[in-house]
Each structure stands twice: as C-alpha cells, then as structure tokens.
Phi, psi and omega in degrees: 000135179278124180263122182301134175090348182293312181301317180297317181297322179295318179299317179297318178296321178294316178300314180298320180297317182284335177286327186269320186260123182299137180213166177252130175257115177259113185274136180248110172253167173231297182237149170243090191192173174234075183292156179293339183216129183213066187295335180264005172057048183254000180256138174246132181296152177304322181294315180288324178298317177299321178294320177300318182293329175300318178293314183293325180294341180273354182276154183288330184221109170241115191236166177281165177295329178293318177297320179295318178302317178300317179297318181293325178293331177276355181076021184228132179229123173266159179296117185203166178232142177231140178253134176225156175229136178256149168096321179087037178295151180301329181295339174301322177280312191278335183242310185291314186298316178299325177289321176297316182297326180301326181258359182065036182258136179278157177203156175244131176250118180269116190256131169275123195273000186303327185259011186302318186247018180239022180079026183088164184233158173252125179290133190300326180293335176291322178295318179300316180297315181294330181286325192248329192262079179198179186264001180282152175287149181234165173307153186295339178214156179237127176239128178237144181092176182231151172065218184294336183271000183293146175238146180232138177235136171279131187262114178284157174289152179294147178271185181286343181290144177286101185296330179295339180259357179291144183244127178288332178237078181293147175233153184088148185298320182295314182296321184291339180278347181288135177292151178279124178296154184304315180290334173295323178294321176297316178304311181299321181289319176297318179300312182297320179297312183292326178299331180278348186281150169295155189305312184292319178297321179295319178301316180296320180289328176293323176296321175301314182298315179299318179293321178299312179293320180297335182295341177241021173083016177269119185276122177244351177294139185285145167283171183303321185277006181254001184260172173274175185281152172276175177301314181298321182289323176295319178299318178297315181296319179299334181275356180276142180304133174085353183261134178238140177257130176238171181266144176228030183075181180273316188235010176062048180278166163283104191297330181286350183259000178246161186284170186297325179296318177295319179298319179300317181290322177299321180283304184292321182295317180293321178297314180298315182296319182289324177293323177294323181287313186272337185074015182232156176290136181250116187235005181245140187225151173227129179290120178293146180061013183064019188263108182254112176300160179304320179261023186302312182300316181294321181290322177295318179296317178297327179286352176099016178268145180261333176226154176214132183254137175259186173247016178291125185282091182198162172273162181261126178247165174306139184100346178289136178291134175292352178258012175208056184283124178285159179220163180245115182288136181258133180259178183278067183266146168291167190303313185298316180293319178300314181296320179294318178298315182294323177299320180296337175267011171096016185229130179100000000 
C-alpha cells in the first residue's frame, strides 16, 4: 500500500544526507550532440553541456576519476565532482573537449575499442533506433536471424507521436505516465533480442536490419558525427590537457552474459589496444550497460585496472570500493534544472 508523503520524506532525507555528509558525484555523460533519435536519452546538446560546465566550473573541486580512486583507497572522500563519458563517440573529441578546455575541467572518456582501426564504429542501438523510430512506413514484418533462432516482428504503422522524441527510459512522473507507442514496443523487443546475441551474430543481424530498412528508403548508415572515434582521434584526445582515456571493453557486451574467458579478453584486450594507441597506461574502466558480474571487481583488478565505474545511480561515500564507483547519469537539462539536480546531490 502506498502511504501518502513517504516518497517525499525519503527524498528530503536523501537531500539532507547529501548536503550534510561530504560525497563525490561522478557524472556519466555519453554524447554531446543533438542526434535525430535518442531513445535512451544519452545525448546532451552542446548548448546545455556548455551550460552544465558553467555550473561545474563554479564548484571548488572537480577532479579526475584517478584522483577519486586514490581518495577511496585511503578511505577518505571530499566533496567533489568527476566527469566521465561512456562509449567514445567522436563528439567527445570535437565538441565536449573544447568546452571542457575552456573551463580547465578534467574528464575521463571510456572508449569501446571495436572501431579504433576500422574508421570508427556504429553502436548497434543507434542503428536500431534509426531503423524503427520515425514516421516513415516500413515493410509489414521484420525477420532477424537464420533458421530456428530467427525472430519475426509484425511492424505497426507509426502513430501520431513523434517517435524520434520518444524515450525508452522516461524520467519524471509526467513522462512515465505516457503510453509506449506500438513501434516503441517493437523497438524495445528488438533491442532486448539483440542485446542477448553474441557479438558476431548481432553484427550479422544489424546488417539484416539495415538492409530491411534500406529496402524502403530508410537510411541507417551513420553520418560522420554518429560514430565512435578512430585510433588517431583517441590518440589526439589523450594528448589534450585534462583528458584521460579509460576502457569500456572491446565490443560493449553485457559482461555477466558472457563466459569468463570472453570477459578476460574484453578487459585485457581493450586495455592493451588503448595503451598501444595512446602510449600511456590505461588504469580506469567502465562497465558497459552498467552490467557488473558477481566477480566483476576481482576480474577488473586482475586485468590491471585501478578504478571501475558502474551505472548505479548514487554518490560515492567513504568505504566505497574504487572498483565499483557509482555514477549519476546526466540528461539533456537546461542550466537551472541541472544546477538544482546537482544541488540535491550535495554540490553547489
């Protein structure tokens, strides 16, 4: 039974705890861009990101993930903020870094290494969004896979809602009350199906999906600004003041769903590849999909990482393991809302 006022009281208690007790807020960004489709709400516009940095530049301590890891190992945390980016999109170099440099703020970019030597990579979920979330008509059915493992979806016509603005993970009471459009339901089911696939099988099915959409003139090939960075671009970013490169595995798997041998190669392989590209030791890691295996901390430590970031939405307090650092995902908020949100976590 829902008791009136309990949720509000908990929020007030949480705000009071973070205002009184020093903690570290590790911010999780992904893209600084305005993509045509963003169902997981991971992109922040350049204008709003610049506004966020104005707020962050006014704070007394903005530190690197390495500095935070050192503090956690000592069992001591000062009130501070850390900026991180997941995936390694090109806009991290071309848009985010110049804005960070303007304010002298450090950041860590966790790079998925699959596209380093292939001219950049397209994240598979971006292809799924471009194929399905729009107002154009599509073929009546979609089939992915081969043989007994093939899956088929009946494709609904687009509704009146702007599917490019639909969010798979709504936040706020108003957004959560909105019904999921029919094509949004198909998107979520296709996403869940592909997330369960092995990397090579998923690549083949993404090719199927692209050809299927292309048959009716729906473009799924990425533009230049929609891909991840190449080796040369990562090397350039690593050479910029205040920027640190970390690992986000090779192929962005759900680590708990692959075997131990595959996890070792995803961790060690990505670390090795990034060190070859940057010429620097890579000691920071971010779990893709926020998926932390039961033995994740031990495996990350054996691979030679000193810090590892999760996607658990919380601040870091003394006693927190540096190999399971929680983070707070940042949305595409205007400055006032971002400042208010940050204040609730004890900063500003």
